[in-house]
Amino acid sequence: IIRINSYRGQTPPGPRPLPFVGSLPHYIKEPREFVRSMPQYGEMSTVYLGRKPIIMLNTVQVTKEALVQEAFSGRPAIPLIEWTTNGLGIIMVTFGHSWRQQRRFALHTLRNFGLGKKSVEDLVIEESRYLISEFLKAEGKSMNPQHALQNATSNIICSIVFGDRFDYDDKRFSYLLKLLNDNLMLAGSAAGQFFNLVPFIKYFPGPHQKVKQIASELDGFIRKQVKEHKETLDPDSPRDFIDAYLLEIEKQKSNDDSTFHEENLVISAADLFQAGTNTTSTTIRWGLIFLIQNPDVQERCHEEIFQVLGYDRLPSMDDRDKLPYTYATVHEIQRYANIVPLGVIHETIRPTKLRGYNIPQGTMILTNLTAIFSNKEHWKHPDSFNPDNFLDENGHFSKSECFIPFSLGPRVCLGETLARTELFLYITSLLQRINLSWPPDPQPLDMDGIMGVFRLPQTFNIICCSRDTKE
Ligand code: HEM
């Protein structure tokens, strides 16, 4: 208590913490309200979700000022993640040599994927045909869109990393996607949080063992892929991320500084697979909810798409400028869905200063995207779903500086371009071909969603009807 009180004089203001647990009980009770109330303390606030202080950045200005700096680009060591990744990979590795090498290599491979082969855009256009036909298999019947969307988004990163897509009825792959969902729920659960407070429970049975088991199964799947790639590798013609990585291991063999080895390959590939699957599919799932709740927006998008593309030509990225209302709707879906409500946690890697406060090395930093996405001074309609938030008075698309769903600075989302391509092409092609509605007597949905690191919608069903014969 004395330590917390001495910190409190020097850090930005915030709610008075309870001993040991800080504000955790308030956060757990009403996470969205808790986070949305932070700007009352100013542009920065201090919260204790446990015993250590965390600084929350509540406006886009202070977020930009902080996150562009190297000093703010570390990651804290989170026991549950250390346990499952052995400190390897990209996402949760702190700022330093290994993170830099792995990130640069992954970015390079993602960017160059199109060379001589199909571009990422071609892959997404091709996959959107499978997605539409999967949705229409259940035409007129109540269906849960989760699996098809997850499979469609995952297939793009799978093509890049493993060199192949998976059919929507592939049982083994469906099982892997289910593991990803279970992992997401478990990591954000009370059991996951408890593990982070008392990590020595790893030696005892309990629900945390399931997290380890899921991580091992995912790693096992990737190890099998690596083994098959090694057996068929042609050094003159790398097929995907795994091939390129195996060649890099060989190239850097005599370099003592190299962080390229098979264990890092497995965890980096797992990072890309996990980050590239549920983020985009969750955003589209929220999108379906908003579009069904706002049939006028759905109709207006369809009309615009139909005018420009007709029924048969699937959209491409070049169509964005011709579809300003649809493009604005895709952005509004991302803003209103707000799937990473507090960003991904950062940590300062050296003592630094921000807005006059001295911030010690090792301070945890969260970006309050929830507050930024509902800032009343910046958005025309902060609290409702309205594509006008991204349109100027002439109906042209206009992007707000507050729109930072992929964060910014050295740690900016590595899959931003890929995600933006998938969101635009999947959502636009669904709106072109399919009318979305609720089944009779839909389940009431809690629009706060399920809050953890991600904000997930509750399970829901929809009805899809082809627009084909109705034009
Ligand atoms: C990191 C958002 C899709 C790969 C992040 C971060 C955010 C984010 C907020 C944290 C940035 C920070 O630490 O400040 C999103 C959203 C997505 C999406 C909203 C989709 C709608 C993807 C995809 C990939 C991906 C498709 C696949 C390649 C990553 C990786 C990182 C990351 C590897 C870690 C970067 C690092 O720590 O250096 N993403 N992401 N993301 N994302 Fe995404």
Short mmCIF file of C-alpha atoms in Angstrom, two decimals, residues 59-394:
data_model
loop_
_atom_site.label_atom_id
_atom_site.label_comp_id
_atom_site.label_asym_id
_atom_site.label_seq_id
_atom_site.Cartn_x
_atom_site.Cartn_y
_atom_site.Cartn_z
CA THR A 59 -6.27 10.26 -26.64
CA VAL A 60 -4.85 9.81 -30.09
CA GLN A 61 -2.40 12.72 -29.60
CA VAL A 62 -0.69 11.28 -26.53
CA THR A 63 -0.76 7.78 -28.09
CA LYS A 64 1.08 9.07 -31.15
CA GLU A 65 3.59 10.94 -29.02
CA ALA A 66 4.37 7.80 -27.01
CA LEU A 67 4.14 4.88 -29.42
CA VAL A 68 6.36 6.33 -32.14
CA GLN A 69 9.24 6.19 -29.66
CA GLU A 70 11.50 3.19 -29.24
CA ALA A 71 11.38 3.74 -25.47
CA PHE A 72 7.69 2.72 -25.47
CA SER A 73 8.09 -0.28 -27.78
CA GLY A 74 8.87 -3.09 -25.32
CA ARG A 75 6.53 -5.85 -24.15
CA PRO A 76 6.18 -7.00 -20.53
CA ALA A 77 7.01 -10.62 -19.69
CA ILE A 78 3.61 -12.25 -19.18
CA PRO A 79 4.04 -15.59 -17.39
CA LEU A 80 1.33 -17.47 -19.30
CA ILE A 81 2.80 -16.38 -22.64
CA GLU A 82 6.40 -17.05 -21.59
CA TRP A 83 5.30 -20.53 -20.56
CA THR A 84 3.72 -21.31 -23.92
CA THR A 85 6.16 -19.56 -26.30
CA ASN A 86 9.48 -19.86 -24.39
CA GLY A 87 9.98 -16.16 -25.09
CA LEU A 88 10.16 -16.73 -28.89
CA GLY A 89 8.19 -15.40 -31.88
CA ILE A 90 7.19 -11.84 -32.70
CA ILE A 91 4.06 -10.56 -30.96
CA MET A 92 5.01 -10.80 -27.30
CA VAL A 93 8.81 -10.56 -27.63
CA THR A 94 10.22 -7.38 -26.16
CA PHE A 95 12.01 -4.72 -28.25
CA GLY A 96 15.48 -5.95 -29.14
CA HIS A 97 17.60 -7.93 -31.58
CA SER A 98 15.44 -11.06 -31.81
CA TRP A 99 12.13 -9.17 -32.24
CA ARG A 100 13.73 -6.88 -34.85
CA GLN A 101 15.10 -9.79 -36.92
CA GLN A 102 11.92 -11.86 -36.76
CA ARG A 103 9.60 -8.93 -37.50
CA ARG A 104 11.69 -7.66 -40.41
CA PHE A 105 11.86 -11.13 -41.95
CA ALA A 106 8.09 -11.74 -41.59
CA LEU A 107 7.25 -8.33 -43.06
CA HIS A 108 9.59 -8.90 -45.97
CA THR A 109 8.08 -12.32 -46.73
CA LEU A 110 4.52 -10.98 -46.48
CA ARG A 111 5.34 -8.08 -48.82
CA ASN A 112 7.12 -10.22 -51.39
CA PHE A 113 4.59 -12.98 -51.36
CA GLY A 114 3.10 -11.86 -54.67
CA LEU A 115 6.36 -12.10 -56.63
CA GLY A 116 5.91 -14.56 -59.47
CA LYS A 117 2.90 -16.14 -57.80
CA LYS A 118 -0.60 -15.03 -56.99
CA SER A 119 -0.78 -11.74 -55.13
CA VAL A 120 -2.44 -11.56 -51.73
CA GLU A 121 -5.29 -9.66 -53.37
CA ASP A 122 -5.82 -12.48 -55.91
CA LEU A 123 -5.88 -14.99 -53.05
CA VAL A 124 -8.54 -13.00 -51.18
CA ILE A 125 -10.68 -12.58 -54.31
CA GLU A 126 -10.46 -16.32 -54.96
CA GLU A 127 -11.28 -17.12 -51.34
CA SER A 128 -14.29 -14.78 -51.35
CA ARG A 129 -15.88 -17.06 -53.98
CA TYR A 130 -15.55 -20.01 -51.58
CA LEU A 131 -16.92 -17.89 -48.74
CA ILE A 132 -19.99 -16.78 -50.68
CA SER A 133 -20.76 -20.29 -51.81
CA GLU A 134 -20.34 -21.58 -48.23
CA PHE A 135 -22.79 -18.93 -46.96
CA LEU A 136 -25.26 -19.80 -49.72
CA LYS A 137 -25.09 -23.54 -49.03
CA ALA A 138 -27.38 -22.76 -46.13
CA GLU A 139 -29.49 -20.26 -48.10
CA GLY A 140 -32.71 -19.36 -46.31
CA LYS A 141 -31.74 -21.39 -43.22
CA SER A 142 -30.52 -20.14 -39.87
CA MET A 143 -26.70 -20.51 -39.82
CA ASN A 144 -23.79 -19.57 -37.59
CA PRO A 145 -21.28 -17.67 -39.80
CA GLN A 146 -18.31 -18.11 -37.46
CA HIS A 147 -16.60 -21.17 -38.91
CA ALA A 148 -16.81 -20.09 -42.55
CA LEU A 149 -15.43 -16.62 -41.75
CA GLN A 150 -12.65 -17.98 -39.58
CA ASN A 151 -11.69 -20.50 -42.27
CA ALA A 152 -11.77 -17.83 -45.01
CA THR A 153 -9.52 -15.40 -43.14
CA SER A 154 -7.22 -18.16 -41.92
CA ASN A 155 -6.80 -19.52 -45.45
CA ILE A 156 -4.99 -16.37 -46.59
CA ILE A 157 -2.35 -16.47 -43.88
CA CYS A 158 -2.16 -20.27 -44.30
CA SER A 159 -1.41 -19.83 -48.03
CA ILE A 160 1.37 -17.40 -47.17
CA VAL A 161 2.85 -19.37 -44.26
CA PHE A 162 2.15 -23.03 -45.19
CA GLY A 163 1.60 -22.66 -48.95
CA ASP A 164 -1.95 -24.01 -48.94
CA ARG A 165 -5.57 -23.28 -48.06
CA PHE A 166 -7.88 -25.70 -46.25
CA ASP A 167 -11.41 -26.71 -47.29
CA TYR A 168 -14.20 -25.55 -45.01
CA ASP A 169 -15.14 -29.15 -44.23
CA ASP A 170 -11.57 -30.30 -43.46
CA LYS A 171 -12.08 -31.90 -40.04
CA ARG A 172 -8.48 -31.60 -38.83
CA PHE A 173 -8.28 -27.93 -39.77
CA SER A 174 -11.69 -27.17 -38.24
CA TYR A 175 -10.37 -28.71 -35.04
CA LEU A 176 -7.32 -26.39 -35.14
CA LEU A 177 -9.57 -23.35 -35.62
CA LYS A 178 -11.60 -24.47 -32.63
CA LEU A 179 -8.37 -24.67 -30.61
CA LEU A 180 -7.63 -21.05 -31.54
CA ASN A 181 -11.05 -20.02 -30.19
CA ASP A 182 -10.60 -22.00 -26.97
CA ASN A 183 -7.16 -20.45 -26.53
CA LEU A 184 -8.55 -16.94 -26.88
CA MET A 185 -11.24 -17.56 -24.28
CA LEU A 186 -8.88 -19.31 -21.84
CA ALA A 187 -6.07 -16.73 -22.05
CA GLY A 188 -8.52 -13.92 -21.19
CA SER A 189 -10.32 -15.98 -18.50
CA ALA A 190 -9.99 -15.71 -14.73
CA ALA A 191 -7.82 -18.90 -14.82
CA GLY A 192 -5.42 -17.18 -17.26
CA GLN A 193 -5.22 -14.05 -15.10
CA PHE A 194 -4.69 -16.13 -11.96
CA PHE A 195 -1.78 -17.94 -13.62
CA ASN A 196 -0.11 -14.60 -14.32
CA LEU A 197 -0.33 -13.68 -10.62
CA VAL A 198 0.99 -17.05 -9.35
CA PRO A 199 2.88 -18.74 -12.20
CA PHE A 200 4.29 -21.54 -10.03
CA ILE A 201 0.88 -23.27 -10.39
CA LYS A 202 2.24 -24.54 -13.70
CA TYR A 203 3.52 -27.52 -11.69
CA PHE A 204 -0.03 -28.35 -10.56
CA PRO A 205 -3.16 -29.54 -12.37
CA GLY A 206 -5.84 -26.97 -13.24
CA PRO A 207 -7.52 -25.19 -16.16
CA HIS A 208 -4.22 -23.47 -17.08
CA GLN A 209 -2.89 -26.88 -18.23
CA LYS A 210 -5.41 -26.68 -21.07
CA VAL A 211 -3.69 -23.51 -22.37
CA LYS A 212 -0.37 -25.38 -22.48
CA GLN A 213 -2.00 -28.37 -24.13
CA ILE A 214 -3.59 -26.18 -26.85
CA ALA A 215 -0.27 -24.41 -27.49
CA SER A 216 1.47 -27.81 -27.84
CA GLU A 217 -1.17 -29.04 -30.30
CA LEU A 218 -0.83 -25.90 -32.44
CA ASP A 219 2.95 -26.18 -32.35
CA GLY A 220 2.64 -29.87 -33.28
CA PHE A 221 0.63 -28.96 -36.37
CA ILE A 222 3.26 -26.41 -37.42
CA ARG A 223 6.16 -28.78 -36.69
CA LYS A 224 4.56 -31.33 -39.02
CA GLN A 225 4.30 -28.66 -41.73
CA VAL A 226 7.98 -27.76 -41.20
CA LYS A 227 9.02 -31.40 -41.48
CA GLU A 228 7.10 -31.85 -44.76
CA HIS A 229 8.58 -28.60 -46.12
CA LYS A 230 12.11 -29.76 -45.29
CA GLU A 231 11.56 -32.97 -47.22
CA THR A 232 10.37 -31.18 -50.36
CA LEU A 233 12.31 -27.88 -50.23
CA ASP A 234 13.71 -26.55 -53.52
CA PRO A 235 16.27 -23.82 -52.59
CA ASP A 236 15.78 -22.12 -55.97
CA SER A 237 12.05 -21.75 -55.58
CA PRO A 238 10.79 -21.08 -52.04
CA ARG A 239 7.02 -21.66 -51.92
CA ASP A 240 6.02 -19.84 -48.74
CA PHE A 241 7.09 -18.39 -45.36
CA ILE A 242 8.31 -21.77 -44.03
CA ASP A 243 10.52 -22.40 -47.09
CA ALA A 244 11.92 -18.86 -46.95
CA TYR A 245 12.63 -19.26 -43.21
CA LEU A 246 14.38 -22.64 -43.66
CA LEU A 247 16.63 -21.03 -46.28
CA GLU A 248 17.33 -18.12 -43.91
CA ILE A 249 18.37 -20.55 -41.14
CA GLU A 250 20.87 -22.07 -43.58
CA LYS A 251 22.10 -18.66 -44.78
CA GLN A 252 22.69 -17.36 -41.25
CA LYS A 253 24.22 -20.61 -39.94
CA SER A 254 27.66 -19.15 -39.35
CA ASN A 255 26.34 -15.87 -37.94
CA ASP A 256 26.59 -15.92 -34.12
CA ASP A 257 23.98 -13.15 -33.90
CA SER A 258 21.35 -15.08 -35.80
CA THR A 259 17.97 -15.66 -34.12
CA PHE A 260 16.82 -17.90 -36.98
CA HIS A 261 16.37 -21.47 -35.80
CA GLU A 262 13.60 -24.04 -35.99
CA GLU A 263 12.08 -23.25 -32.60
CA ASN A 264 11.72 -19.59 -33.56
CA LEU A 265 10.27 -20.63 -36.92
CA VAL A 266 7.52 -22.64 -35.17
CA ILE A 267 6.54 -19.84 -32.77
CA SER A 268 6.76 -17.07 -35.42
CA ALA A 269 4.56 -19.12 -37.77
CA ALA A 270 2.13 -19.75 -34.88
CA ASP A 271 2.06 -16.00 -34.16
CA LEU A 272 1.18 -15.20 -37.77
CA PHE A 273 -1.42 -17.98 -37.91
CA GLN A 274 -3.11 -16.85 -34.67
CA ALA A 275 -2.90 -13.09 -35.29
CA GLY A 276 -4.04 -13.53 -38.89
CA THR A 277 -7.15 -15.57 -38.17
CA ASN A 278 -9.41 -14.38 -35.37
CA THR A 279 -8.77 -10.61 -35.63
CA THR A 280 -10.17 -10.23 -39.14
CA SER A 281 -12.93 -12.83 -38.78
CA THR A 282 -14.12 -11.29 -35.49
CA THR A 283 -14.31 -7.86 -37.14
CA ILE A 284 -16.42 -9.27 -39.98
CA ARG A 285 -18.69 -11.07 -37.50
CA TRP A 286 -19.36 -7.75 -35.74
CA GLY A 287 -19.88 -6.27 -39.21
CA LEU A 288 -22.65 -8.77 -39.99
CA ILE A 289 -24.42 -7.80 -36.76
CA PHE A 290 -24.20 -4.05 -37.50
CA LEU A 291 -25.35 -4.52 -41.12
CA ILE A 292 -28.38 -6.57 -40.08
CA GLN A 293 -29.21 -4.07 -37.33
CA ASN A 294 -28.96 -1.26 -39.90
CA PRO A 295 -30.74 -2.54 -43.02
CA ASP A 296 -30.68 0.96 -44.60
CA VAL A 297 -26.83 0.89 -44.54
CA GLN A 298 -26.80 -2.66 -45.94
CA GLU A 299 -29.12 -1.66 -48.81
CA ARG A 300 -27.20 1.51 -49.60
CA CYS A 301 -23.90 -0.41 -49.80
CA HIS A 302 -25.47 -3.08 -51.99
CA GLU A 303 -26.92 -0.44 -54.34
CA GLU A 304 -23.56 1.32 -54.65
CA ILE A 305 -21.70 -1.96 -55.29
CA PHE A 306 -24.32 -3.13 -57.77
CA GLN A 307 -24.14 0.17 -59.70
CA VAL A 308 -20.34 -0.07 -60.04
CA LEU A 309 -19.73 -3.82 -60.38
CA GLY A 310 -23.06 -5.37 -61.31
CA TYR A 311 -23.68 -8.83 -59.91
CA ASP A 312 -20.88 -10.82 -61.55
CA ARG A 313 -17.61 -8.91 -61.29
CA LEU A 314 -16.13 -9.43 -57.83
CA PRO A 315 -14.60 -6.31 -56.21
CA SER A 316 -10.88 -5.53 -56.29
CA MET A 317 -8.89 -3.03 -54.22
CA ASP A 318 -8.93 -0.56 -57.13
CA ASP A 319 -12.70 -0.23 -56.67
CA ARG A 320 -12.31 1.52 -53.30
CA ASP A 321 -12.46 5.02 -54.79
CA LYS A 322 -15.62 4.19 -56.73
CA LEU A 323 -17.33 2.82 -53.62
CA PRO A 324 -16.97 5.61 -51.02
CA TYR A 325 -20.07 4.69 -48.99
CA THR A 326 -19.09 0.99 -48.82
CA TYR A 327 -15.47 1.88 -48.01
CA ALA A 328 -16.70 4.18 -45.23
CA THR A 329 -18.94 1.36 -43.94
CA VAL A 330 -15.98 -1.05 -43.74
CA HIS A 331 -14.05 1.52 -41.66
CA GLU A 332 -17.09 2.18 -39.48
CA ILE A 333 -17.40 -1.57 -38.83
CA GLN A 334 -13.81 -1.57 -37.57
CA ARG A 335 -14.32 1.52 -35.40
CA TYR A 336 -17.57 0.34 -33.86
CA ALA A 337 -16.39 -3.27 -33.45
CA ASN A 338 -13.27 -2.08 -31.62
CA ILE A 339 -11.98 -5.64 -31.33
CA VAL A 340 -8.78 -4.82 -29.41
CA PRO A 341 -10.27 -2.42 -26.84
CA LEU A 342 -6.97 -1.70 -25.05
CA GLY A 343 -4.52 -2.44 -27.85
CA VAL A 344 -1.72 -4.91 -27.16
CA ILE A 345 0.23 -4.13 -24.00
CA HIS A 346 3.55 -2.25 -24.30
CA GLU A 347 6.32 -1.68 -21.75
CA THR A 348 8.92 1.06 -21.53
CA ILE A 349 12.43 -0.26 -22.22
CA ARG A 350 14.25 2.61 -20.53
CA PRO A 351 13.36 5.53 -18.21
CA THR A 352 11.56 8.16 -20.25
CA LYS A 353 9.26 11.18 -20.04
CA LEU A 354 5.77 11.82 -21.35
CA ARG A 355 3.79 15.03 -20.89
CA GLY A 356 6.01 16.05 -17.97
CA TYR A 357 5.73 12.72 -16.13
CA ASN A 358 8.86 10.68 -15.45
CA ILE A 359 8.09 7.13 -16.55
CA PRO A 360 10.38 4.47 -15.13
CA GLN A 361 11.79 1.61 -17.22
CA GLY A 362 9.46 -1.39 -17.12
CA THR A 363 6.20 0.60 -16.90
CA MET A 364 3.27 -1.09 -18.65
CA ILE A 365 1.38 0.99 -21.21
CA LEU A 366 -2.10 0.41 -22.68
CA THR A 367 -3.68 2.30 -25.58
CA ASN A 368 -7.28 3.11 -24.73
CA LEU A 369 -8.69 2.51 -28.21
CA THR A 370 -12.17 2.38 -26.66
CA ALA A 371 -11.86 6.02 -25.53
CA ILE A 372 -10.18 7.09 -28.78
CA PHE A 373 -12.91 5.47 -30.92
CA SER A 374 -15.69 7.16 -28.96
CA ASN A 375 -14.08 10.59 -28.47
CA LYS A 376 -16.92 13.10 -28.72
CA GLU A 377 -14.71 15.87 -30.13
CA HIS A 378 -13.51 13.78 -33.05
CA TRP A 379 -16.45 11.69 -34.23
CA LYS A 380 -19.73 12.98 -35.67
CA HIS A 381 -21.55 9.96 -34.21
CA PRO A 382 -19.30 8.54 -31.48
CA ASP A 383 -21.85 6.21 -29.90
CA SER A 384 -23.76 4.78 -32.83
CA PHE A 385 -22.98 2.81 -35.97
CA ASN A 386 -22.96 5.38 -38.78
CA PRO A 387 -20.73 5.35 -41.91
CA ASP A 388 -21.02 9.18 -41.95
CA ASN A 389 -18.16 9.07 -39.45
CA PHE A 390 -15.94 8.41 -42.48
CA LEU A 391 -17.61 10.67 -45.06
CA ASP A 392 -17.17 14.39 -45.66
CA GLU A 393 -19.99 16.79 -46.55
CA ASN A 394 -19.65 15.85 -50.25
#
